[in-house]
CSV table of C-alpha atoms in Angstrom, one decimal:
chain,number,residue,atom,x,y,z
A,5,UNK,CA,61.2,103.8,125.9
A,6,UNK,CA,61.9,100.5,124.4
A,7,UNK,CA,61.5,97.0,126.5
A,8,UNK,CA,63.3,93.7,125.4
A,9,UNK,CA,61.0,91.1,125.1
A,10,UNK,CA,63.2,87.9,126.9
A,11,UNK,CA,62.4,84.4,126.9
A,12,UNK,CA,64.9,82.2,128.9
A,13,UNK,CA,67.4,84.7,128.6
A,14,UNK,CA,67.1,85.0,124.7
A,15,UNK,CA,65.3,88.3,122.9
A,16,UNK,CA,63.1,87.7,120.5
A,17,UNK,CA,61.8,91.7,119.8
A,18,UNK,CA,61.6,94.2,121.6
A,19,UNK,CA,58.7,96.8,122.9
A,20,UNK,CA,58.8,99.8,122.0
A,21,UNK,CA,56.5,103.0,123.7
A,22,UNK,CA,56.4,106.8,122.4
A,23,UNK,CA,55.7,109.8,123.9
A,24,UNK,CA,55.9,113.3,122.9
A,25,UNK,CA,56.8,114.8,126.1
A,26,UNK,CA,60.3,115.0,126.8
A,27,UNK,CA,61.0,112.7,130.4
A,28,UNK,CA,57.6,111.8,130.6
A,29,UNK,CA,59.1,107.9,131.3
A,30,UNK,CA,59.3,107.5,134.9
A,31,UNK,CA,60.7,104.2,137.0
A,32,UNK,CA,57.1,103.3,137.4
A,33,UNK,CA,56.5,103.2,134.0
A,34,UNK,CA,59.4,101.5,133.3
A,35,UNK,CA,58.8,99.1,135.9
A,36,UNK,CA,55.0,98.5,134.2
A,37,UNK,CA,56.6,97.9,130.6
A,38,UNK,CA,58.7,95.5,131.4
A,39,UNK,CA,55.7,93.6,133.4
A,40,UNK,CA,54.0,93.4,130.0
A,41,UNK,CA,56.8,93.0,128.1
A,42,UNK,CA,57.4,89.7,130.0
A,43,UNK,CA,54.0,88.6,129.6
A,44,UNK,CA,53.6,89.7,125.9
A,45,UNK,CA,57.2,88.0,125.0
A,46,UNK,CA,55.3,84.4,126.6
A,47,UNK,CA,52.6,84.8,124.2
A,48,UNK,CA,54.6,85.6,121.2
A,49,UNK,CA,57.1,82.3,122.1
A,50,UNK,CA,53.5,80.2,122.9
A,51,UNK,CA,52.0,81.4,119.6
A,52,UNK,CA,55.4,80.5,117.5
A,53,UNK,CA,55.6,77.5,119.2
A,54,UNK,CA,52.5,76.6,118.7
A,55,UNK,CA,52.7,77.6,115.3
A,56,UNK,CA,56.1,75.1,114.4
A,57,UNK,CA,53.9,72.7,116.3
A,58,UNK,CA,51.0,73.0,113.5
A,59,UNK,CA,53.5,72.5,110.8
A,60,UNK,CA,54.9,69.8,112.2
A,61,UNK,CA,51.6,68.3,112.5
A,62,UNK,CA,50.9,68.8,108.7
A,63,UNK,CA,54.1,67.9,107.7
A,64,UNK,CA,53.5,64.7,109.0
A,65,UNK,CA,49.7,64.1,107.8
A,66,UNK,CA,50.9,64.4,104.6
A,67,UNK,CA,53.8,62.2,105.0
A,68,UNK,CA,51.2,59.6,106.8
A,69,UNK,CA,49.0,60.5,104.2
A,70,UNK,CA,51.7,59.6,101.3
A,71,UNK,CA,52.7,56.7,103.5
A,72,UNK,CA,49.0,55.2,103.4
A,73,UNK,CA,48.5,56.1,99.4
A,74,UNK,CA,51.3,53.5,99.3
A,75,UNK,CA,50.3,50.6,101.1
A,76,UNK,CA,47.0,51.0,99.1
A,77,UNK,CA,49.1,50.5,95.8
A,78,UNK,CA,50.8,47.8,97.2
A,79,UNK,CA,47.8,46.2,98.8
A,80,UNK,CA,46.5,46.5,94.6
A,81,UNK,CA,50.0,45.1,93.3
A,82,UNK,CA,49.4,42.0,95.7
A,83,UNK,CA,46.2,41.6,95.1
A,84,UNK,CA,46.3,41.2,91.4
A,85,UNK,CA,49.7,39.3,92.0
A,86,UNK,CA,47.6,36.3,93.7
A,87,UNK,CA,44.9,36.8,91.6
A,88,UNK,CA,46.7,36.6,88.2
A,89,UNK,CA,49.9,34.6,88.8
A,90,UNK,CA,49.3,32.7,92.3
A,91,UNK,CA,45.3,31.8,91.5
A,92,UNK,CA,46.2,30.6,87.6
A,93,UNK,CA,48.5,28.4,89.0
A,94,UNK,CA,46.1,26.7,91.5
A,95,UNK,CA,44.2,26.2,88.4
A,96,UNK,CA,47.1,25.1,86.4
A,97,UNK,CA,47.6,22.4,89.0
A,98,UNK,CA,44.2,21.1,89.4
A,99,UNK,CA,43.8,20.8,85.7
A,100,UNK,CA,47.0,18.4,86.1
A,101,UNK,CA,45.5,16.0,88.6
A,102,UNK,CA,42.3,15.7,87.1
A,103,UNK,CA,44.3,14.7,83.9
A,104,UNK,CA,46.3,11.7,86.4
A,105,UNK,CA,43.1,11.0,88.0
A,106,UNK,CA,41.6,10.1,84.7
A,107,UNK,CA,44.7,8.2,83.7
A,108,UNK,CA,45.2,6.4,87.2
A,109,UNK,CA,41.3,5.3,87.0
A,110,UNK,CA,42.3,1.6,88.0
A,111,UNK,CA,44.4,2.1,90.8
A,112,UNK,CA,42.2,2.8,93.3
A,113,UNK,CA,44.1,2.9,96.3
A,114,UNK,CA,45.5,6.0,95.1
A,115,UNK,CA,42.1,7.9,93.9
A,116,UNK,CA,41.6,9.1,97.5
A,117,UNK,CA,44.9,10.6,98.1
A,118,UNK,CA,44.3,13.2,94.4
A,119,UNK,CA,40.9,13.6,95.8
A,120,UNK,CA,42.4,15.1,98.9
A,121,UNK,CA,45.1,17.0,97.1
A,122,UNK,CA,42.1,19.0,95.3
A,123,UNK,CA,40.5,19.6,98.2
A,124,UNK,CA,43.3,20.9,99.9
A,125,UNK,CA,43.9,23.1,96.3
A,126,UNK,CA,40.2,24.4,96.1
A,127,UNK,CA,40.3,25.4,99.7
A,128,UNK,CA,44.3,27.4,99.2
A,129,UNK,CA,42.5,29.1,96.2
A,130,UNK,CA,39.3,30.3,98.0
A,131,UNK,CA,42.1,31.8,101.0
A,132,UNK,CA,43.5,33.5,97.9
A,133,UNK,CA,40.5,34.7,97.0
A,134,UNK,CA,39.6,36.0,100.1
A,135,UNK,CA,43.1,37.7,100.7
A,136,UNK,CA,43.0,39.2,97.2
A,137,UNK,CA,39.4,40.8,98.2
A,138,UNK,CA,40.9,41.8,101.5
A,139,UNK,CA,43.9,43.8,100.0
A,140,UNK,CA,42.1,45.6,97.2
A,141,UNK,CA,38.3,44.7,97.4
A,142,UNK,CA,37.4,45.3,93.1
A,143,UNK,CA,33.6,45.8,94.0
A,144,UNK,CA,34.4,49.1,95.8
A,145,UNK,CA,36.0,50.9,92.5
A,146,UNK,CA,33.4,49.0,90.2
A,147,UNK,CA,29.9,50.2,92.0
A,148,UNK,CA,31.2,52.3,95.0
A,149,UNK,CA,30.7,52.3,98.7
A,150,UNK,CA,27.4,50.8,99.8
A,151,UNK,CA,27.8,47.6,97.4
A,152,UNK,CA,31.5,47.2,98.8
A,153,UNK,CA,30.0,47.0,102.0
A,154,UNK,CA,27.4,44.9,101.7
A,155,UNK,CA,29.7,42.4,100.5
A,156,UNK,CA,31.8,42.6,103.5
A,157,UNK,CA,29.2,42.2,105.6
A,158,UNK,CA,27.9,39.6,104.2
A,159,UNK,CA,31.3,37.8,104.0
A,160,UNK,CA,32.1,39.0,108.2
A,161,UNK,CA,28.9,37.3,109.6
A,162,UNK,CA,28.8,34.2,107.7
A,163,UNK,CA,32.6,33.6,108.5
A,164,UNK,CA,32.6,34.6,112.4
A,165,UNK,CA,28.8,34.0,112.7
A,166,UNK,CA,28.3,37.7,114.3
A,167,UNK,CA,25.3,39.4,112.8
A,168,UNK,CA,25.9,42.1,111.9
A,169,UNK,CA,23.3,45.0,110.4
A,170,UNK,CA,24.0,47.9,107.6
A,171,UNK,CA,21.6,50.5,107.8
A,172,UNK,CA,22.3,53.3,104.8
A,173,UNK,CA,20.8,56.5,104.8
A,174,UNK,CA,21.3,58.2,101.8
A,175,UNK,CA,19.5,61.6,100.7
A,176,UNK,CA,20.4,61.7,97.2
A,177,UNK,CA,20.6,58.2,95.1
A,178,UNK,CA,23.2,59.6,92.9
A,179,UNK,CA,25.8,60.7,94.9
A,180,UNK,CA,28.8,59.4,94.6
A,181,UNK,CA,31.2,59.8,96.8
A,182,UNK,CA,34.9,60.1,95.7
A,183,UNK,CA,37.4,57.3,95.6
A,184,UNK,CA,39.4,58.6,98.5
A,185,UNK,CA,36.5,58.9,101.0
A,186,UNK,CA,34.9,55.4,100.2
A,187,UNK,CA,38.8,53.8,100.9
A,188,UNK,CA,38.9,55.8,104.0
A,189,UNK,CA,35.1,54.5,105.2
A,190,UNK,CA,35.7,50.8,103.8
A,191,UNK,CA,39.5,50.5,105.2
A,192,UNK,CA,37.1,51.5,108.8
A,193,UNK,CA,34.5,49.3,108.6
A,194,UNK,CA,37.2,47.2,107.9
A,195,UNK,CA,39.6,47.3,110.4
A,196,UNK,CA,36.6,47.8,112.8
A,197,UNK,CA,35.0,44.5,112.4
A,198,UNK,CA,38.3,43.3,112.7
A,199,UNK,CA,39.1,44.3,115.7
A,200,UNK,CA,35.9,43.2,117.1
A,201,UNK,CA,36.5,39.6,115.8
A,202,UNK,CA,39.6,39.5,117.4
A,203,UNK,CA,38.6,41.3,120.9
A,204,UNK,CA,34.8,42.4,121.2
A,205,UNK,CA,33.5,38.9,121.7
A,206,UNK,CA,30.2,40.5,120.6
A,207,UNK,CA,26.8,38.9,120.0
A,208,UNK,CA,26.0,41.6,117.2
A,209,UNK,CA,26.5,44.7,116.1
A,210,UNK,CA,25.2,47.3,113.7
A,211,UNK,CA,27.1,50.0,110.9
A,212,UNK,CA,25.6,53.1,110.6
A,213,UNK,CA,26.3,54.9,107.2
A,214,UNK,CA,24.3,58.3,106.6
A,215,UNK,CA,25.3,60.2,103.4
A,216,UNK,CA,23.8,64.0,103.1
A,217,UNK,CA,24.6,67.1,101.0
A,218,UNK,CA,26.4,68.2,104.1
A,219,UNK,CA,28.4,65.3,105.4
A,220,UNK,CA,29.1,61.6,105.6
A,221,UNK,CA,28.4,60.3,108.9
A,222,UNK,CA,29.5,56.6,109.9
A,223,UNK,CA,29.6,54.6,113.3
A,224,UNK,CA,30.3,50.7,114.1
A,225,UNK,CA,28.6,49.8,117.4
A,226,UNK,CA,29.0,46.8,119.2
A,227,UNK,CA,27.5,44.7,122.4
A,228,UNK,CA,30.9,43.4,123.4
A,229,UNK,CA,33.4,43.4,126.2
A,230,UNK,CA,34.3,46.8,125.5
A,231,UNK,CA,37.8,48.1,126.5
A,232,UNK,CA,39.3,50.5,128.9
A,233,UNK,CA,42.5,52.8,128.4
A,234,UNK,CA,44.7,50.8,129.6
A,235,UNK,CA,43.5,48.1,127.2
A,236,UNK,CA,42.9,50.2,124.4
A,237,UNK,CA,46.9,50.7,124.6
A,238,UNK,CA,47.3,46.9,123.9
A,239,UNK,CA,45.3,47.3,121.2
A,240,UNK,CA,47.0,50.0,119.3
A,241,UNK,CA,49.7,47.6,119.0
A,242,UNK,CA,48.1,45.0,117.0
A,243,UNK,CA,47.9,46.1,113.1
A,244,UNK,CA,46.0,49.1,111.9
A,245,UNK,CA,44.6,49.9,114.7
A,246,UNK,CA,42.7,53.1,116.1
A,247,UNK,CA,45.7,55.6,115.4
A,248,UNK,CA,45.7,54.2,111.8
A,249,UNK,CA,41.9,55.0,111.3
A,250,UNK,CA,42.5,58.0,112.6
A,251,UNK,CA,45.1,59.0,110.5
A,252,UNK,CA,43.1,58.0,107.5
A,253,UNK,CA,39.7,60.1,108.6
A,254,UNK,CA,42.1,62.9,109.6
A,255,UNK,CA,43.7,62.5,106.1
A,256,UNK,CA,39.8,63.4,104.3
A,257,UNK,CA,39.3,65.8,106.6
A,258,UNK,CA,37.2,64.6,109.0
A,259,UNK,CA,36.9,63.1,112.5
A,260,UNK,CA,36.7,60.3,114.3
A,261,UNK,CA,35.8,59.3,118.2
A,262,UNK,CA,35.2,56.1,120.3
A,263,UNK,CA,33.6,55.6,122.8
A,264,UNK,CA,34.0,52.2,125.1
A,265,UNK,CA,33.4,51.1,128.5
A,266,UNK,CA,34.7,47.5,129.9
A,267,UNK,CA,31.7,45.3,130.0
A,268,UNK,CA,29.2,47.6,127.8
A,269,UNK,CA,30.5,47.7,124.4
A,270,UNK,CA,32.3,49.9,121.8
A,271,UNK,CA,31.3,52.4,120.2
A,272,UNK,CA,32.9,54.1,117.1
A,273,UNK,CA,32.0,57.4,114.7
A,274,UNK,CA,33.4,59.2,111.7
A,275,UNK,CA,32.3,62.3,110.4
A,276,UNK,CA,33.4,63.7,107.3
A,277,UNK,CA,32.1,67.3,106.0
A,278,UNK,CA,31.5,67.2,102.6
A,279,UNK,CA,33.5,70.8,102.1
A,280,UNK,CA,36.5,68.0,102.7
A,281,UNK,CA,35.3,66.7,99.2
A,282,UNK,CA,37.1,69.1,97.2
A,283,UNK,CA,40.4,68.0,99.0
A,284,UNK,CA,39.2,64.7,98.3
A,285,UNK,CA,38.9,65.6,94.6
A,286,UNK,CA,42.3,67.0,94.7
A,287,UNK,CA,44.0,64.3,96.4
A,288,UNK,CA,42.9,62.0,93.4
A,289,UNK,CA,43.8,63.9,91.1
């Protein structure tokens, strides 16, 4: 006895049931086949759906992925473009009006005025500087993740006066993590402490960065306003953004959460399993 298996009026297989005994079929049965046959052909369209679904959905973390591996390069073009060209030229031009400060020594009416045009040079260089460090931060590739870091911690609390704590637990001194994964932890923390400039209004906060055999485990917690869903859409808008570090966690393999309540803070976590560091390996390569 064989069954079509129909979804919306299309058959995708069919259901096939053998007997030995001549007439042995009755209506009944037939009337019980094509029961399961109409829940076995939902199953089989779910499961193929679901199936296209999962490609999709790798199809596009790699093109996100891809997507992200450029703006990195970029972000390194730039940065070496202001550092090399833009900062040399800042340098180039202070040079100059030190030599017509030295030349102008008697009129000094006009001594103020270069005075003021250095200070306005020394402070576009040091914006450089710290764009440059933004884009591509060179301490990160030089001495890894925890230095990296530090330095950005460091550099976050004195400019927005937030303390902020680092707290590394690390069980072995000598791993090192690949490039991939420290970008993906940094480009957090990052984007994390930016987003709390900008919205937490916090009083502190502390990063959390445990490194084991097993896993690296990081979370960004803060004591500020906090946000609810219907904020949190807002802030999706505005640059990287949640999505974006997700998409870059979910790029290493790993995962991250939030948690935030208006009023009581933010609270933010990425796990990676270190199993992930062989894709990790691969990716650089």
């Amino acid at each position: 006895m064989g069954v079509p298996l129909c979804v919306k009026g299309r058959a995708i297989g069919l259901f096939s049931i053998d007997k030995s005994i001549p007439g042995f079929f009755t209506r009944k049965h037939g009337e019980m086949a094509m029961a399961l046959a109409a829940h076995a052909a939902l199953a089989l369209d779910n499961a193929r759906m679901f199936e296209q679904i999962r490609e999709a959905q790798d199809q596009l973390r790699g093109l996100s992925t891809r997507i992200m591996e450029a703006q990195e390069q970029e972000r390194r073009s730039i940065a070496a473009e202001l550092h090399d060209h833009s900062g040399q030229a800042l340098l180039g031009l202070r040079a100059e009006l030190q030599v017509l400060k030295r030349s102008l020594a008697d009129h000094h009416e006009i001594l103020p005025k270069i005075e003021a045009l250095d200070e306005i040079i020394m402070e576009i260089s040091h914006d450089l500087r710290q764009l440059a460090h933004n884009l591509h931060p060179p301490l990160l590739a030089a001495l890894g993740l925890i230095p990296a870091l530090e330095q950005h911690v460091e550099e976050f609390s004195r400019r927005f006066n937030v303390p902020v704590m680092l707290e590394v637990d690390k069980t072995d001194d000598d791993i090192r993590l690949p490039q991939a994964i420290e970008l993906v932890c940094y480009r957090v923390v990052q984007e994390a402490l930016t987003n709390l400039a900008k919205y937490a209004q916090a009083n502190t906060a502390r990063i959390s960065l445990v490194i084991t055999p097993c896993h690296v485990r990081l979370s960004v917690i803060d004591d500020g306003v906090g946000f609810s869903r219907h904020s949190q859409g807002r802030k999706r808008q505005k640059g990287f953004g949640l999505v974006g570090m997700r998409e870059r966690v979910m790029a290493v393999g790993g995962e991250l959460q939030v948690w935030s309540q208006a009023g009581r803070g933010t609270r933010l976590e990425v796990e990676i399993p270190l199993q992930s560091l062989e894709q990790a390996n691969r990716n650089e390569r």
